[in-house]
Amino acid sequence: MKTIEENTIFTNVAETSDGGFWWEGMEQPPPGVKIKSWLGDENWTKDSGKPAAHPNSRFCTPARQCPIIDAAWEDPKGVPISAILFGGRRPAGVPLVYEAFNWEHGVFLGSAMRSEATAAAEHKGKVIMHDPFAMRPFFGYNFTEYQKHWLSFGSKPGLKLPKIFHVNWFRKGSNGKFLWPGFGENSRVIDWICRRVDGEANIAQESPIGLV
């Protein structure tokens, strides 16, 4: 939250009567502070039946304001990339995390991704859509050429290619609830990925879809 304390543009969020901004998931404002919804409804409350902030509300702020950003984030030399994570919203059929067999398989996983539509998409939710590389709204040129570009790195000599993983935080059980708690618990998945990058072999098993 310290990142967005200043020099920040908010869109489609609620406003508070003391000059702040608010959205679902934040702590309730202090007593006496009123909430104005993103639709302009004064004195918004949870009982109104409508969200205070749009599900796709956003903010834009300079990255340099993040208090924990790496000191080398603007280093023109760049930094080595050890792992690439692809992920989408799949309520069924896709495990929490798995690793591609190799670079080409990883590019295939990215190309074949599908995901449940979100508020950011032009479709209503619950529709499972093709979303290659989780980039559906952002492709700026022919997708075949985009794939060729990714695959071309596999044939360039001297490159140490990063491992590719696929994650899915959104799998649901028969009761319709998420199986994985998410948030801080995601660090357990990141830990496994980092250990795989470091070469630990006894923490993964080969399966038809990849290493799990």
PDB file of C-alpha atoms in Angstrom:
ATOM      1  CA  MET A   1       0.000   0.000   0.000  1.00  0.00           C
ATOM      2  CA  LYS A   2       2.976   2.321   0.518  1.00  0.00           C
ATOM      3  CA  THR A   3       3.591   2.129  -3.231  1.00  0.00           C
ATOM      4  CA  ILE A   4       0.301   3.895  -3.982  1.00  0.00           C
ATOM      5  CA  GLU A   5       0.336   6.567  -1.269  1.00  0.00           C
ATOM      6  CA  GLU A   6       1.131   9.309  -3.808  1.00  0.00           C
ATOM      7  CA  ASN A   7       1.476  10.036  -7.545  1.00  0.00           C
ATOM      8  CA  THR A   8      -1.173   7.413  -8.297  1.00  0.00           C
ATOM      9  CA  ILE A   9      -4.120   7.325 -10.704  1.00  0.00           C
ATOM     10  CA  PHE A  10      -7.098   5.223  -9.567  1.00  0.00           C
ATOM     11  CA  THR A  11      -9.904   4.110 -11.886  1.00  0.00           C
ATOM     12  CA  ASN A  12     -13.334   2.762 -10.938  1.00  0.00           C
ATOM     13  CA  VAL A  13     -12.661   2.563  -7.200  1.00  0.00           C
ATOM     14  CA  ALA A  14     -14.780   3.936  -4.371  1.00  0.00           C
ATOM     15  CA  GLU A  15     -13.988   7.225  -2.616  1.00  0.00           C
ATOM     16  CA  THR A  16     -14.110   7.984   1.077  1.00  0.00           C
ATOM     17  CA  SER A  17     -15.418  11.201   2.575  1.00  0.00           C
ATOM     18  CA  ASP A  18     -12.020  11.909   4.151  1.00  0.00           C
ATOM     19  CA  GLY A  19     -10.332  12.058   0.735  1.00  0.00           C
ATOM     20  CA  GLY A  20      -9.184   8.466   0.381  1.00  0.00           C
ATOM     21  CA  PHE A  21      -9.966   5.544  -1.893  1.00  0.00           C
ATOM     22  CA  TRP A  22     -11.508   2.204  -1.048  1.00  0.00           C
ATOM     23  CA  TRP A  23     -12.307  -1.170  -2.597  1.00  0.00           C
ATOM     24  CA  GLU A  24     -13.492  -4.561  -1.415  1.00  0.00           C
ATOM     25  CA  GLY A  25     -10.835  -6.394   0.579  1.00  0.00           C
ATOM     26  CA  MET A  26      -9.563  -3.310   2.408  1.00  0.00           C
ATOM     27  CA  GLU A  27     -10.287  -2.587   6.056  1.00  0.00           C
ATOM     28  CA  GLN A  28     -13.492  -0.696   6.712  1.00  0.00           C
ATOM     29  CA  PRO A  29     -13.004   3.084   7.017  1.00  0.00           C
ATOM     30  CA  PRO A  30     -13.107   4.580  10.530  1.00  0.00           C
ATOM     31  CA  PRO A  31     -16.525   5.342  12.057  1.00  0.00           C
ATOM     32  CA  GLY A  32     -18.141   8.387  10.501  1.00  0.00           C
ATOM     33  CA  VAL A  33     -16.279   8.098   7.193  1.00  0.00           C
ATOM     34  CA  LYS A  34     -18.686   7.557   4.297  1.00  0.00           C
ATOM     35  CA  ILE A  35     -18.053   5.616   1.089  1.00  0.00           C
ATOM     36  CA  LYS A  36     -19.046   6.841  -2.373  1.00  0.00           C
ATOM     37  CA  SER A  37     -19.200   3.950  -4.854  1.00  0.00           C
ATOM     38  CA  TRP A  38     -17.550   3.940  -8.262  1.00  0.00           C
ATOM     39  CA  LEU A  39     -21.026   4.566  -9.741  1.00  0.00           C
ATOM     40  CA  GLY A  40     -21.416   7.724  -7.667  1.00  0.00           C
ATOM     41  CA  ASP A  41     -23.804   6.279  -5.081  1.00  0.00           C
ATOM     42  CA  GLU A  42     -23.436   8.338  -1.915  1.00  0.00           C
ATOM     43  CA  ASN A  43     -23.391   6.627   1.481  1.00  0.00           C
ATOM     44  CA  TRP A  44     -22.662   3.200  -0.006  1.00  0.00           C
ATOM     45  CA  THR A  45     -22.996   0.220   2.345  1.00  0.00           C
ATOM     46  CA  LYS A  46     -22.610  -3.523   1.964  1.00  0.00           C
ATOM     47  CA  ASP A  47     -26.397  -3.781   2.123  1.00  0.00           C
ATOM     48  CA  SER A  48     -26.762  -1.888  -1.170  1.00  0.00           C
ATOM     49  CA  GLY A  49     -26.378  -5.116  -3.144  1.00  0.00           C
ATOM     50  CA  LYS A  50     -23.766  -3.587  -5.444  1.00  0.00           C
ATOM     51  CA  PRO A  51     -19.963  -3.535  -5.147  1.00  0.00           C
ATOM     52  CA  ALA A  52     -18.347  -0.292  -4.070  1.00  0.00           C
ATOM     53  CA  ALA A  53     -15.544  -0.703  -6.615  1.00  0.00           C
ATOM     54  CA  HIS A  54     -15.717  -2.202 -10.100  1.00  0.00           C
ATOM     55  CA  PRO A  55     -14.305  -5.770 -10.203  1.00  0.00           C
ATOM     56  CA  ASN A  56     -11.755  -4.537 -12.743  1.00  0.00           C
ATOM     57  CA  SER A  57     -10.772  -1.356 -10.920  1.00  0.00           C
ATOM     58  CA  ARG A  58      -7.118  -0.428 -11.315  1.00  0.00           C
ATOM     59  CA  PHE A  59      -4.356   1.898 -10.227  1.00  0.00           C
ATOM     60  CA  CYS A  60      -1.313   3.211 -12.066  1.00  0.00           C
ATOM     61  CA  THR A  61       1.755   4.352 -10.168  1.00  0.00           C
ATOM     62  CA  PRO A  62       5.519   4.693 -10.771  1.00  0.00           C
ATOM     63  CA  ALA A  63       7.341   1.432 -10.049  1.00  0.00           C
ATOM     64  CA  ARG A  64      10.132   3.355  -8.315  1.00  0.00           C
ATOM     65  CA  GLN A  65       7.735   4.059  -5.426  1.00  0.00           C
ATOM     66  CA  CYS A  66       7.665   0.397  -4.400  1.00  0.00           C
ATOM     67  CA  PRO A  67       9.674   0.245  -1.148  1.00  0.00           C
ATOM     68  CA  ILE A  68      10.934  -3.304  -1.780  1.00  0.00           C
ATOM     69  CA  ILE A  69      11.820  -3.032  -5.483  1.00  0.00           C
ATOM     70  CA  ASP A  70      15.257  -4.415  -6.338  1.00  0.00           C
ATOM     71  CA  ALA A  71      18.003  -1.812  -6.554  1.00  0.00           C
ATOM     72  CA  ALA A  72      19.003  -3.165  -9.988  1.00  0.00           C
ATOM     73  CA  TRP A  73      15.528  -2.919 -11.501  1.00  0.00           C
ATOM     74  CA  GLU A  74      16.687  -0.344 -14.070  1.00  0.00           C
ATOM     75  CA  ASP A  75      20.118  -1.874 -14.698  1.00  0.00           C
ATOM     76  CA  PRO A  76      20.628  -1.773 -18.498  1.00  0.00           C
ATOM     77  CA  LYS A  77      22.538  -5.056 -18.290  1.00  0.00           C
ATOM     78  CA  GLY A  78      19.366  -6.823 -17.209  1.00  0.00           C
ATOM     79  CA  VAL A  79      19.204  -9.834 -14.912  1.00  0.00           C
ATOM     80  CA  PRO A  80      19.193 -13.594 -15.598  1.00  0.00           C
ATOM     81  CA  ILE A  81      15.739 -15.186 -15.866  1.00  0.00           C
ATOM     82  CA  SER A  82      15.628 -18.562 -14.127  1.00  0.00           C
ATOM     83  CA  ALA A  83      11.925 -19.392 -14.422  1.00  0.00           C
ATOM     84  CA  ILE A  84       8.853 -18.354 -16.399  1.00  0.00           C
ATOM     85  CA  LEU A  85       5.412 -18.922 -14.882  1.00  0.00           C
ATOM     86  CA  PHE A  86       2.269 -19.168 -16.966  1.00  0.00           C
ATOM     87  CA  GLY A  87      -1.100 -19.290 -15.263  1.00  0.00           C
ATOM     88  CA  GLY A  88      -4.815 -18.945 -15.797  1.00  0.00           C
ATOM     89  CA  ARG A  89      -8.114 -19.417 -14.015  1.00  0.00           C
ATOM     90  CA  ARG A  90      -9.075 -23.094 -14.417  1.00  0.00           C
ATOM     91  CA  PRO A  91     -11.721 -24.337 -11.964  1.00  0.00           C
ATOM     92  CA  ALA A  92     -11.188 -27.968 -13.001  1.00  0.00           C
ATOM     93  CA  GLY A  93      -8.736 -30.256 -14.751  1.00  0.00           C
ATOM     94  CA  VAL A  94      -5.484 -28.326 -14.246  1.00  0.00           C
ATOM     95  CA  PRO A  95      -3.223 -28.991 -11.222  1.00  0.00           C
ATOM     96  CA  LEU A  96      -1.775 -26.404  -8.872  1.00  0.00           C
ATOM     97  CA  VAL A  97       1.670 -26.392 -10.496  1.00  0.00           C
ATOM     98  CA  TYR A  98       3.672 -28.406 -12.990  1.00  0.00           C
ATOM     99  CA  GLU A  99       6.917 -28.005 -14.901  1.00  0.00           C
ATOM    100  CA  ALA A 100       7.444 -28.299 -18.650  1.00  0.00           C
ATOM    101  CA  PHE A 101       9.736 -31.076 -19.892  1.00  0.00           C
ATOM    102  CA  ASN A 102      11.805 -28.640 -21.956  1.00  0.00           C
ATOM    103  CA  TRP A 103      11.694 -25.250 -23.696  1.00  0.00           C
ATOM    104  CA  GLU A 104       9.593 -26.414 -26.649  1.00  0.00           C
ATOM    105  CA  HIS A 105       7.099 -28.106 -24.337  1.00  0.00           C
ATOM    106  CA  GLY A 106       6.934 -24.927 -22.263  1.00  0.00           C
ATOM    107  CA  VAL A 107       6.136 -22.844 -25.342  1.00  0.00           C
ATOM    108  CA  PHE A 108       3.422 -25.376 -26.180  1.00  0.00           C
ATOM    109  CA  LEU A 109       1.943 -25.018 -22.682  1.00  0.00           C
ATOM    110  CA  GLY A 110       1.853 -21.250 -23.062  1.00  0.00           C
ATOM    111  CA  SER A 111       0.328 -21.483 -26.535  1.00  0.00           C
ATOM    112  CA  ALA A 112      -2.395 -23.920 -25.452  1.00  0.00           C
ATOM    113  CA  MET A 113      -3.529 -22.055 -22.350  1.00  0.00           C
ATOM    114  CA  ARG A 114      -7.204 -21.569 -21.633  1.00  0.00           C
ATOM    115  CA  SER A 115      -8.689 -19.530 -18.813  1.00  0.00           C
ATOM    116  CA  GLU A 116     -12.000 -18.553 -17.266  1.00  0.00           C
ATOM    117  CA  ALA A 117     -12.957 -15.054 -18.403  1.00  0.00           C
ATOM    118  CA  THR A 118     -12.512 -12.284 -15.825  1.00  0.00           C
ATOM    119  CA  ALA A 119     -13.916  -8.791 -15.429  1.00  0.00           C
ATOM    120  CA  ALA A 120     -11.038  -7.569 -17.599  1.00  0.00           C
ATOM    121  CA  ALA A 121     -12.276  -9.541 -20.614  1.00  0.00           C
ATOM    122  CA  GLU A 122     -15.003  -8.661 -23.064  1.00  0.00           C
ATOM    123  CA  HIS A 123     -16.908 -11.852 -22.191  1.00  0.00           C
ATOM    124  CA  LYS A 124     -18.953 -12.691 -19.139  1.00  0.00           C
ATOM    125  CA  GLY A 125     -17.387 -14.804 -16.406  1.00  0.00           C
ATOM    126  CA  LYS A 126     -17.421 -18.614 -16.222  1.00  0.00           C
ATOM    127  CA  VAL A 127     -16.599 -18.956 -19.940  1.00  0.00           C
ATOM    128  CA  ILE A 128     -13.395 -20.950 -20.515  1.00  0.00           C
ATOM    129  CA  MET A 129     -11.589 -19.126 -23.317  1.00  0.00           C
ATOM    130  CA  HIS A 130      -8.398 -19.680 -25.268  1.00  0.00           C
ATOM    131  CA  ASP A 131      -5.849 -17.334 -23.732  1.00  0.00           C
ATOM    132  CA  PRO A 132      -2.371 -18.163 -25.092  1.00  0.00           C
ATOM    133  CA  PHE A 133       0.451 -16.961 -22.855  1.00  0.00           C
ATOM    134  CA  ALA A 134      -2.265 -15.129 -20.830  1.00  0.00           C
ATOM    135  CA  MET A 135      -1.859 -12.448 -23.493  1.00  0.00           C
ATOM    136  CA  ARG A 136      -5.149 -12.632 -25.411  1.00  0.00           C
ATOM    137  CA  PRO A 137      -6.009  -8.901 -25.213  1.00  0.00           C
ATOM    138  CA  PHE A 138      -2.453  -7.749 -25.837  1.00  0.00           C
ATOM    139  CA  PHE A 139      -1.112  -9.461 -28.959  1.00  0.00           C
ATOM    140  CA  GLY A 140       0.201  -6.761 -31.258  1.00  0.00           C
ATOM    141  CA  TYR A 141       1.044  -8.926 -34.263  1.00  0.00           C
ATOM    142  CA  ASN A 142       0.400 -12.316 -35.889  1.00  0.00           C
ATOM    143  CA  PHE A 143       0.282 -15.079 -33.286  1.00  0.00           C
ATOM    144  CA  THR A 144       2.190 -17.552 -35.467  1.00  0.00           C
ATOM    145  CA  GLU A 145       5.094 -15.120 -35.645  1.00  0.00           C
ATOM    146  CA  TYR A 146       4.838 -14.644 -31.884  1.00  0.00           C
ATOM    147  CA  GLN A 147       5.185 -18.412 -31.366  1.00  0.00           C
ATOM    148  CA  LYS A 148       8.103 -18.605 -33.787  1.00  0.00           C
ATOM    149  CA  HIS A 149       9.865 -15.893 -31.819  1.00  0.00           C
ATOM    150  CA  TRP A 150       9.541 -17.868 -28.589  1.00  0.00           C
ATOM    151  CA  LEU A 151      10.622 -21.126 -30.228  1.00  0.00           C
ATOM    152  CA  SER A 152      13.630 -19.467 -31.865  1.00  0.00           C
ATOM    153  CA  PHE A 153      15.382 -19.149 -28.514  1.00  0.00           C
ATOM    154  CA  GLY A 154      15.600 -22.936 -28.327  1.00  0.00           C
ATOM    155  CA  SER A 155      17.985 -23.042 -31.294  1.00  0.00           C
ATOM    156  CA  LYS A 156      20.249 -20.154 -30.317  1.00  0.00           C
ATOM    157  CA  PRO A 157      23.682 -21.358 -29.146  1.00  0.00           C
ATOM    158  CA  GLY A 158      25.021 -20.436 -25.740  1.00  0.00           C
ATOM    159  CA  LEU A 159      21.707 -19.602 -24.097  1.00  0.00           C
ATOM    160  CA  LYS A 160      20.762 -20.982 -20.703  1.00  0.00           C
ATOM    161  CA  LEU A 161      17.000 -21.063 -21.102  1.00  0.00           C
ATOM    162  CA  PRO A 162      14.762 -20.652 -18.056  1.00  0.00           C
ATOM    163  CA  LYS A 163      12.534 -23.457 -16.884  1.00  0.00           C
ATOM    164  CA  ILE A 164       8.843 -22.976 -17.668  1.00  0.00           C
ATOM    165  CA  PHE A 165       6.065 -23.727 -15.179  1.00  0.00           C
ATOM    166  CA  HIS A 166       2.278 -23.549 -15.226  1.00  0.00           C
ATOM    167  CA  VAL A 167       0.340 -22.547 -12.101  1.00  0.00           C
ATOM    168  CA  ASN A 168      -3.371 -22.605 -11.326  1.00  0.00           C
ATOM    169  CA  TRP A 169      -4.514 -21.016  -8.069  1.00  0.00           C
ATOM    170  CA  PHE A 170      -8.198 -21.260  -9.017  1.00  0.00           C
ATOM    171  CA  ARG A 171      -9.096 -24.963  -9.021  1.00  0.00           C
ATOM    172  CA  LYS A 172     -12.358 -25.649  -7.193  1.00  0.00           C
ATOM    173  CA  GLY A 173     -13.771 -28.646  -5.371  1.00  0.00           C
ATOM    174  CA  SER A 174     -17.190 -30.247  -5.765  1.00  0.00           C
ATOM    175  CA  ASN A 175     -18.579 -27.689  -3.310  1.00  0.00           C
ATOM    176  CA  GLY A 176     -17.586 -24.830  -5.608  1.00  0.00           C
ATOM    177  CA  LYS A 177     -14.950 -23.485  -3.220  1.00  0.00           C
ATOM    178  CA  PHE A 178     -11.287 -22.956  -4.046  1.00  0.00           C
ATOM    179  CA  LEU A 179      -9.059 -25.893  -3.138  1.00  0.00           C
ATOM    180  CA  TRP A 180      -5.987 -23.714  -2.632  1.00  0.00           C
ATOM    181  CA  PRO A 181      -6.049 -20.857  -0.074  1.00  0.00           C
ATOM    182  CA  GLY A 182      -3.798 -18.621  -2.190  1.00  0.00           C
ATOM    183  CA  PHE A 183      -2.266 -15.364  -0.958  1.00  0.00           C
ATOM    184  CA  GLY A 184       0.730 -16.110   1.309  1.00  0.00           C
ATOM    185  CA  GLU A 185       0.375 -19.848   0.760  1.00  0.00           C
ATOM    186  CA  ASN A 186       1.468 -19.306  -2.854  1.00  0.00           C
ATOM    187  CA  SER A 187       4.993 -18.942  -1.484  1.00  0.00           C
ATOM    188  CA  ARG A 188       5.014 -22.722  -1.004  1.00  0.00           C
ATOM    189  CA  VAL A 189       4.600 -23.179  -4.754  1.00  0.00           C
ATOM    190  CA  ILE A 190       7.273 -20.570  -5.461  1.00  0.00           C
ATOM    191  CA  ASP A 191       9.580 -22.421  -3.060  1.00  0.00           C
ATOM    192  CA  TRP A 192       9.094 -25.669  -5.023  1.00  0.00           C
ATOM    193  CA  ILE A 193       9.764 -23.836  -8.285  1.00  0.00           C
ATOM    194  CA  CYS A 194      12.957 -22.289  -6.897  1.00  0.00           C
ATOM    195  CA  ARG A 195      14.165 -25.673  -5.686  1.00  0.00           C
ATOM    196  CA  ARG A 196      13.514 -27.156  -9.108  1.00  0.00           C
ATOM    197  CA  VAL A 197      15.480 -24.312 -10.681  1.00  0.00           C
ATOM    198  CA  ASP A 198      18.317 -25.110  -8.262  1.00  0.00           C
ATOM    199  CA  GLY A 199      18.366 -28.684  -9.560  1.00  0.00           C
ATOM    200  CA  GLU A 200      16.603 -30.686  -6.845  1.00  0.00           C
ATOM    201  CA  ALA A 201      15.554 -33.856  -8.643  1.00  0.00           C
ATOM    202  CA  ASN A 202      13.811 -35.832  -5.904  1.00  0.00           C
ATOM    203  CA  ILE A 203      10.933 -33.376  -5.444  1.00  0.00           C
ATOM    204  CA  ALA A 204       9.301 -33.923  -8.858  1.00  0.00           C
ATOM    205  CA  GLN A 205       7.788 -36.877 -10.687  1.00  0.00           C
ATOM    206  CA  GLU A 206       7.246 -37.271 -14.403  1.00  0.00           C
ATOM    207  CA  SER A 207       3.627 -37.311 -15.556  1.00  0.00           C
ATOM    208  CA  PRO A 208       1.889 -37.153 -18.957  1.00  0.00           C
ATOM    209  CA  ILE A 209       1.501 -33.364 -18.669  1.00  0.00           C
ATOM    210  CA  GLY A 210       4.886 -32.482 -17.206  1.00  0.00           C
ATOM    211  CA  LEU A 211       6.847 -32.725 -13.966  1.00  0.00           C
ATOM    212  CA  VAL A 212       4.691 -32.524 -10.845  1.00  0.00           C
TER     213      VAL A 212
END
